[in-house]
Coordinates of C-alpha atoms in Angstrom, one line a residue:
X427 CA 142.5 28.2 150.0
X428 CA 141.9 31.9 149.3
X429 CA 139.8 32.9 146.3
X430 CA 142.4 35.3 145.0
X431 CA 144.3 33.6 142.1
X432 CA 147.7 35.3 142.5
X433 CA 150.6 34.3 144.7
X434 CA 152.5 36.9 146.7
X435 CA 155.3 36.7 144.2
X436 CA 152.9 37.3 141.3
X437 CA 151.3 40.3 143.0
X438 CA 154.8 41.8 143.7
X439 CA 155.8 41.3 140.1
X440 CA 152.7 43.2 138.9
X441 CA 153.4 46.0 141.4
X442 CA 157.0 46.3 140.1
X443 CA 155.7 46.7 136.6
X444 CA 153.3 49.4 137.6
X445 CA 156.0 51.1 139.6
X446 CA 154.7 51.1 143.2
X447 CA 155.8 49.2 146.2
X448 CA 152.6 48.1 147.8
X449 CA 148.9 47.6 147.0
X450 CA 148.1 50.5 149.4
X451 CA 150.1 52.8 147.1
X452 CA 147.5 52.3 144.4
X453 CA 145.0 54.2 146.6
X454 CA 147.3 57.2 147.1
X455 CA 145.0 59.6 145.3
X456 CA 142.1 58.8 147.6
X457 CA 142.0 61.1 150.7
X458 CA 143.2 59.3 153.8
X459 CA 139.9 59.7 155.6
X460 CA 138.0 58.0 152.8
X461 CA 140.3 54.9 152.4
X462 CA 139.7 51.6 154.0
X463 CA 141.3 51.5 157.5
X464 CA 143.1 48.3 156.5
X465 CA 143.3 45.6 153.9
X466 CA 144.3 43.2 156.6
X467 CA 141.0 41.3 156.6
X468 CA 140.1 38.8 159.4
X469 CA 140.4 35.0 158.8
X470 CA 137.5 33.4 156.9
X471 CA 134.6 31.7 158.6
X472 CA 133.1 28.3 158.1
X473 CA 129.5 28.1 156.7
X474 CA 128.1 27.5 160.2
X475 CA 130.1 30.3 161.7
X476 CA 129.1 32.7 159.0
X477 CA 125.4 31.9 159.4
X478 CA 125.6 32.3 163.1
X479 CA 127.3 35.7 162.7
X480 CA 124.7 37.0 160.3
X481 CA 121.8 35.7 162.4
X482 CA 123.3 37.6 165.3
X483 CA 123.4 40.7 163.2
X484 CA 119.9 40.2 162.0
X485 CA 118.7 39.8 165.6
X486 CA 119.5 43.5 166.2
X487 CA 116.7 44.5 163.9
X488 CA 113.4 45.2 165.6
X489 CA 110.9 43.2 163.6
X490 CA 108.1 42.7 166.1
X491 CA 107.0 46.3 166.3
X492 CA 103.5 47.4 165.5
X493 CA 104.0 50.0 162.9
X494 CA 101.8 52.9 161.7
X495 CA 104.5 54.2 159.4
X496 CA 103.6 54.9 155.8
X497 CA 105.0 57.9 153.9
X498 CA 104.8 56.1 150.6
X499 CA 105.5 52.5 151.6
X500 CA 102.8 50.3 153.2
X501 CA 102.6 47.0 154.9
X502 CA 99.7 45.3 153.1
X503 CA 98.8 41.6 153.2
X504 CA 100.7 39.5 150.6
X505 CA 98.9 36.3 149.5
X506 CA 101.1 33.2 150.1
X507 CA 100.7 32.1 146.5
X508 CA 102.8 34.9 145.3
X509 CA 106.1 33.6 146.8
X510 CA 105.3 30.1 145.5
X511 CA 104.6 31.2 142.0
X512 CA 107.4 33.8 141.6
X513 CA 109.8 31.3 143.1
X514 CA 109.4 28.9 140.2
X515 CA 112.6 28.5 138.2
X516 CA 110.9 29.6 135.0
X517 CA 110.3 33.0 136.5
X518 CA 113.0 33.4 139.2
X519 CA 116.0 32.7 136.9
X520 CA 114.6 34.1 133.7
X521 CA 116.9 36.7 132.1
X522 CA 116.3 39.9 130.1
X523 CA 114.1 39.0 127.1
X524 CA 116.6 40.0 124.4
X525 CA 115.4 37.2 122.1
X526 CA 111.6 37.3 122.0
X527 CA 111.2 33.9 120.3
X528 CA 112.8 32.2 123.4
X529 CA 111.3 34.4 126.1
X530 CA 107.5 34.1 125.4
X531 CA 106.6 33.3 129.0
X532 CA 108.5 36.4 130.4
X533 CA 107.1 38.6 127.7
X534 CA 103.5 37.5 128.2
X535 CA 103.8 38.2 131.9
X536 CA 105.1 41.7 131.2
X537 CA 102.3 42.2 128.7
X538 CA 99.7 41.2 131.2
X539 CA 101.3 43.5 133.8
X540 CA 101.1 46.4 131.4
X541 CA 97.5 45.6 130.7
X542 CA 96.7 45.5 134.5
X543 CA 98.4 48.8 135.0
X544 CA 96.4 50.4 132.2
X545 CA 93.1 49.0 133.6
X546 CA 93.9 50.2 137.1
X547 CA 95.0 53.7 136.2
X548 CA 92.7 54.1 133.1
X549 CA 95.6 55.1 130.9
X550 CA 96.3 54.1 127.3
X551 CA 99.7 52.5 127.6
X552 CA 102.2 51.3 130.2
X553 CA 105.8 50.1 130.1
X554 CA 107.3 47.0 131.7
X555 CA 108.2 49.0 134.8
X556 CA 111.2 51.1 136.1
X557 CA 113.2 50.9 139.3
X558 CA 110.9 52.7 141.8
X559 CA 108.4 55.5 142.3
X560 CA 111.0 58.3 142.4
X561 CA 112.7 57.1 139.2
X562 CA 109.3 57.0 137.5
X563 CA 108.7 60.7 138.3
X564 CA 112.0 61.7 136.9
X565 CA 111.5 59.7 133.7
X566 CA 108.0 61.2 133.4
X567 CA 109.6 64.7 133.7
X568 CA 112.1 63.7 130.9
X569 CA 109.3 62.5 128.7
X570 CA 107.6 65.9 129.2
X571 CA 110.8 67.8 128.4
X572 CA 111.3 65.8 125.2
X573 CA 107.7 66.3 124.2
X574 CA 107.8 70.0 125.0
X575 CA 111.0 70.5 122.9
X576 CA 112.3 73.9 124.1
X577 CA 110.3 73.9 127.3
X578 CA 112.6 73.3 130.3
X579 CA 110.5 74.4 133.3
X580 CA 108.9 71.8 135.6
X581 CA 106.4 72.8 138.2
X582 CA 106.2 70.3 141.1
X583 CA 103.9 70.4 144.1
X584 CA 105.7 70.5 147.5
X585 CA 103.3 67.8 148.8
X586 CA 104.8 65.3 146.4
X587 CA 106.8 62.7 148.5
X588 CA 110.0 64.5 149.6
X589 CA 112.0 61.3 148.8
X590 CA 110.8 61.5 145.2
X591 CA 111.6 65.2 145.0
X592 CA 115.1 64.6 146.3
X593 CA 115.6 61.9 143.7
X594 CA 114.4 64.3 141.0
X595 CA 116.9 66.9 142.3
X596 CA 119.7 64.4 142.1
X597 CA 118.8 63.1 138.7
X598 CA 118.5 66.6 137.2
X599 CA 121.5 68.2 138.9
X600 CA 123.5 68.1 135.7
X601 CA 120.6 68.6 133.2
X602 CA 119.3 72.0 131.9
X603 CA 115.9 71.8 133.7
X604 CA 114.4 74.4 135.9
X605 CA 112.5 72.7 138.8
X606 CA 110.0 75.1 140.5
X607 CA 108.6 73.8 143.8
X608 CA 105.2 75.3 144.7
X609 CA 104.7 75.3 148.6
X610 CA 101.8 73.3 150.1
X611 CA 99.2 74.9 152.2
X612 CA 98.7 73.0 155.5
X613 CA 99.4 69.7 153.8
X614 CA 97.2 70.5 150.7
X615 CA 98.3 71.2 147.1
X616 CA 97.8 74.9 146.4
X617 CA 96.1 74.4 143.0
X618 CA 95.8 78.1 142.3
X619 CA 99.5 78.6 142.9
X620 CA 100.3 75.6 140.7
X621 CA 98.2 77.1 137.9
X622 CA 99.9 80.5 138.3
X623 CA 103.3 78.9 137.9
X624 CA 102.4 77.3 134.6
X625 CA 103.6 79.5 131.7
X626 CA 104.9 79.3 128.2
X627 CA 108.2 77.8 129.4
X628 CA 106.5 75.1 131.4
X629 CA 106.8 71.5 130.1
X630 CA 104.8 69.8 132.9
X631 CA 103.2 70.1 136.3
X632 CA 103.8 67.3 138.8
X633 CA 101.3 66.3 141.6
X634 CA 100.6 63.3 143.8
X635 CA 97.3 61.8 144.9
X636 CA 96.9 61.0 147.7
X637 CA 99.7 63.4 148.5
X638 CA 102.5 62.9 151.0
X639 CA 100.2 64.0 153.9
X640 CA 97.5 61.5 152.8
X641 CA 95.1 64.0 151.5
X642 CA 93.0 63.3 148.4
X643 CA 92.4 66.0 145.7
X644 CA 91.0 66.2 142.2
X645 CA 93.4 67.7 139.7
X646 CA 91.1 67.7 136.7
X647 CA 91.0 71.5 136.6
X648 CA 94.7 71.8 137.0
X649 CA 95.4 69.4 134.1
X650 CA 92.9 71.3 131.9
X651 CA 94.8 74.5 132.7
X652 CA 98.1 72.8 131.9
X653 CA 96.8 71.7 128.6
X654 CA 95.5 75.1 127.8
X655 CA 99.1 76.3 128.2
X656 CA 100.5 73.4 126.2
X657 CA 102.0 71.7 129.2
X658 CA 101.6 68.1 130.4
X659 CA 100.0 66.8 133.6
X660 CA 102.0 64.2 135.6
X661 CA 100.5 62.5 138.6
X662 CA 102.0 60.0 141.1
X663 CA 99.5 57.7 142.7
X664 CA 99.1 55.0 145.3
X665 CA 98.0 51.9 143.4
X666 CA 95.8 50.3 146.0
X667 CA 93.9 53.5 146.5
X668 CA 93.2 53.8 142.7
X669 CA 90.6 51.1 143.1
X670 CA 88.3 53.5 144.9
X671 CA 89.5 57.0 143.8
X672 CA 89.2 59.1 140.7
X673 CA 91.9 57.7 138.4
X674 CA 94.6 59.6 136.5
X675 CA 92.8 58.8 133.2
X676 CA 89.5 60.3 134.6
X677 CA 91.4 63.4 135.6
X678 CA 93.0 63.9 132.2
X679 CA 96.6 63.2 133.2
X680 CA 99.1 62.7 130.4
X681 CA 101.5 60.6 132.4
X682 CA 100.6 58.6 135.5
X683 CA 103.3 56.9 137.6
X684 CA 103.4 55.0 140.9
X685 CA 105.5 53.3 143.5
X686 CA 104.0 49.8 143.3
X687 CA 105.5 48.4 146.5
X688 CA 101.9 48.1 147.9
X689 CA 101.1 45.5 145.2
X690 CA 102.6 42.3 146.6
X691 CA 106.1 43.6 147.5
X692 CA 107.4 43.2 151.1
X693 CA 108.8 46.3 152.8
X694 CA 112.0 44.3 153.1
X695 CA 114.1 47.2 154.7
X696 CA 113.6 49.4 151.6
X697 CA 113.5 47.3 148.5
X698 CA 113.7 46.1 145.9
X699 CA 110.6 48.0 144.9
X700 CA 108.8 48.7 141.6
X701 CA 108.1 51.9 139.6
X702 CA 105.0 52.0 137.4
X703 CA 104.8 54.2 134.3
X704 CA 101.8 54.8 132.0
X705 CA 100.8 57.5 129.5
X706 CA 98.4 58.6 126.8
X707 CA 98.8 57.0 123.4
X708 CA 100.4 60.1 121.8
X709 CA 103.3 59.9 124.3
X710 CA 104.0 56.2 123.9
X711 CA 107.2 56.8 121.8
X712 CA 108.6 58.9 124.6
X713 CA 108.2 56.3 127.4
X714 CA 111.5 54.7 128.6
X715 CA 112.4 51.1 129.2
X716 CA 110.6 48.1 127.6
X717 CA 107.2 47.9 126.0
X718 CA 105.8 44.4 125.2
X719 CA 103.3 44.0 122.4
X720 CA 101.1 41.1 121.4
X721 CA 101.0 39.9 117.8
X722 CA 100.5 36.7 115.7
X723 CA 103.1 34.7 113.9
X724 CA 102.8 33.3 110.3
X725 CA 100.8 30.4 111.6
X726 CA 98.3 32.7 113.3
X727 CA 99.5 31.8 116.8
X728 CA 99.7 34.5 119.5
X729 CA 103.2 35.8 120.1
X730 CA 104.8 38.5 122.2
X731 CA 107.6 40.9 121.2
X732 CA 109.4 44.1 122.4
X733 CA 107.9 46.9 120.3
X734 CA 107.6 50.6 119.6
X735 CA 111.2 51.4 120.4
X736 CA 114.3 51.9 118.3
X737 CA 117.3 49.7 118.8
X738 CA 119.1 52.8 120.0
X739 CA 117.2 52.5 123.3
X740 CA 119.2 49.4 124.1
X741 CA 122.5 49.7 122.3
X742 CA 123.4 53.4 121.6
X743 CA 123.3 55.5 124.8
X744 CA 123.5 58.8 123.0
X745 CA 120.3 58.1 121.1
X746 CA 118.3 56.5 123.9
X747 CA 115.3 58.1 125.5
X748 CA 116.6 57.0 128.9
X749 CA 119.5 55.2 130.5
X750 CA 116.9 52.6 131.6
X751 CA 116.8 49.8 129.2
X752 CA 115.7 47.1 131.7
X753 CA 112.9 46.7 134.2
X754 CA 111.9 45.2 137.5
X755 CA 110.6 42.1 135.9
X756 CA 110.3 39.9 139.0
X757 CA 108.8 42.6 141.1
X758 CA 106.4 43.4 138.2
X759 CA 105.4 39.7 138.1
X760 CA 104.7 39.9 141.9
X761 CA 102.5 42.9 141.3
X762 CA 100.6 41.2 138.5
X763 CA 99.9 38.1 140.5
X764 CA 98.8 40.2 143.5
X765 CA 96.3 42.1 141.3
X766 CA 95.1 38.9 139.7
X767 CA 94.6 37.1 143.0
X768 CA 92.7 40.0 144.6
X769 CA 90.8 41.1 141.5
X770 CA 88.9 44.3 141.3
X771 CA 86.7 43.5 144.3
X772 CA 89.7 42.4 146.4
X773 CA 91.6 45.6 145.7
X774 CA 88.5 47.7 146.5
X775 CA 88.1 45.8 149.8
X776 CA 91.8 46.3 150.7
X777 CA 91.4 50.0 150.1
X778 CA 88.2 50.2 152.1
X779 CA 89.5 48.3 155.1
X780 CA 92.6 50.5 155.1
X781 CA 90.6 53.7 155.0
X782 CA 88.1 52.4 157.6
X783 CA 90.9 51.8 160.1
X784 CA 92.6 55.1 159.3
X785 CA 89.5 57.1 159.9
X786 CA 88.7 55.2 163.1
X787 CA 92.2 55.9 164.3
X788 CA 92.0 59.6 163.4
X789 CA 88.7 59.9 165.3
X790 CA 90.3 58.2 168.4
X791 CA 93.5 60.3 168.3
X792 CA 91.8 63.6 167.9
X793 CA 89.8 62.9 171.1
X794 CA 93.2 63.3 172.9
X795 CA 93.6 66.8 174.3
X796 CA 96.0 68.9 172.2
X797 CA 95.8 66.6 169.1
X798 CA 94.2 67.8 165.9
X799 CA 94.2 67.0 162.2
X800 CA 96.5 69.0 160.1
X801 CA 93.5 70.0 157.9
X802 CA 89.9 69.0 157.3
X803 CA 90.4 67.7 153.8
X804 CA 89.4 64.2 152.7
X805 CA 92.1 61.5 153.2
X806 CA 92.5 57.9 152.4
X807 CA 94.5 55.5 154.6
X808 CA 97.0 58.1 155.9
X809 CA 96.6 61.4 157.7
X810 CA 98.7 64.1 159.5
X811 CA 98.1 65.3 163.0
X812 CA 99.5 68.1 165.1
X813 CA 100.8 67.1 168.5
X814 CA 101.4 69.4 171.5
X815 CA 105.0 68.0 171.6
X816 CA 107.7 67.4 169.0
X817 CA 106.7 64.4 166.9
X818 CA 110.2 62.9 167.3
X819 CA 109.7 62.8 171.0
X820 CA 106.4 60.9 170.6
X821 CA 108.0 58.4 168.3
X822 CA 110.9 57.7 170.6
X823 CA 108.6 57.3 173.6
X824 CA 106.3 54.8 171.9
X825 CA 109.1 52.9 170.2
X826 CA 110.1 51.7 173.7
X827 CA 106.6 50.3 174.1
X828 CA 106.7 48.4 170.8
X829 CA 104.9 50.9 168.5
X830 CA 106.1 52.9 165.6
X831 CA 103.8 55.8 165.6
X832 CA 104.4 57.2 162.1
X833 CA 106.7 59.6 160.2
X834 CA 107.8 63.0 161.7
X835 CA 107.0 65.6 159.0
X836 CA 109.6 67.9 160.5
X837 CA 112.3 65.7 158.9
X838 CA 111.2 66.9 155.5
X839 CA 109.2 70.1 156.0
X840 CA 110.3 73.3 157.9
X841 CA 108.0 74.4 160.7
X842 CA 106.3 71.0 161.1
X843 CA 108.3 69.5 164.0
X844 CA 105.1 68.7 165.8
X845 CA 103.3 67.1 162.8
X846 CA 103.1 63.3 162.7
X847 CA 102.1 61.3 159.6
X848 CA 100.1 58.2 160.5
X849 CA 99.1 55.3 158.2
X850 CA 96.8 52.3 158.5
X851 CA 96.3 49.2 156.3
X852 CA 94.0 46.2 156.5
X853 CA 96.6 44.5 158.7
X854 CA 96.0 46.8 161.6
X855 CA 93.5 45.5 164.2
X856 CA 91.1 47.7 166.2
X857 CA 92.9 46.3 169.3
X858 CA 96.2 47.7 168.1
X859 CA 94.6 51.0 167.3
X860 CA 93.1 51.2 170.8
X861 CA 96.5 50.4 172.5
X862 CA 98.2 53.0 170.2
X863 CA 95.7 55.6 171.2
X864 CA 96.0 54.9 174.9
X865 CA 99.8 54.9 174.8
X866 CA 100.0 58.2 172.9
X867 CA 97.4 59.8 175.2
X868 CA 99.5 58.6 178.2
X869 CA 102.6 60.4 177.1
X870 CA 100.7 63.6 176.2

């Protein structure tokens, strides 16, 4: 029995009323090359046949490769307890907390997540999350534009993840905002050029730490300069590394955002992921999405509510601060449990192990003739190297041997076709690093 409820006679009757002969006629306004080739779908499959079909498709994925690919998304260890806890029905099937009095568990979890984010980044306030790291940067930009009133210029560092910058370009394509990209210098943020680009029309400057090339920089002076010119400082960070690096709060950032995939989220072929947003207290009214607060009821019992936002945020689009009125609640819960299970010492150890392996790998790779670091600046668990050949060639050659060597910078940056971005986490063994080095040395 088909799932479509209409008989052929009923379908024809509707077509007659509309004034067309066939269903295909309804798509006449769509160019021929953009239409489905046919609506003549194959016969349905049984459950066993469908499962076998999808298992065959899934078998085409290469899931047994040793990967040194990072570029903003990292394969960290995920404690087994996370899946068990998040999979509980109370969390897994919970819906948006429109009615606080009946959503106390979900609201408490979001409140605890916000608290953990503020502690990690040393910021005053955080929201319940947004979709991903790129969306978080865009929303931070919109916060700055609203706060700056007539200021429409945004200065963004070229060493901010190119995926995020492309998302910003897409989101702002129909908005009156002037995006000024300041070129990097050999993979490093050009702080002086960024400072020079900040003027009376600038609403904010956007940087990333560690940047796309893995390098670590201190932007305290840049943010001070921005504040002197009445602009805001926005920084995108890598959450795991914040346990050992100077935090956005210490640098004086006004808005700190992050892609929190590294906190308990599997890579999972690209998502779903988790965007983190935090800010100073004076900007709290500008932050999009949900904010959960803790209070007491008439009996003195602790309770949780959505707070600090007008109803327009959720019911009147024209008055809203953003078109985001939801959040990645389940992903945020995973991140909260991950941070809670590891604790401060666990996060620090994860970061240290990842950096230890990255620096060991960098030392090994630069012993190969013709291989050198892109720059001599400090880096965390990711770094860029120059190869004597095109990076795409190296990637293709080692893929056949079971290794993903990293990200070819030439895909995103002109003149960097021989630059390879390599990342390590605590999951990489010294044996894998040794084999990777030998294989790369062999093809060079």
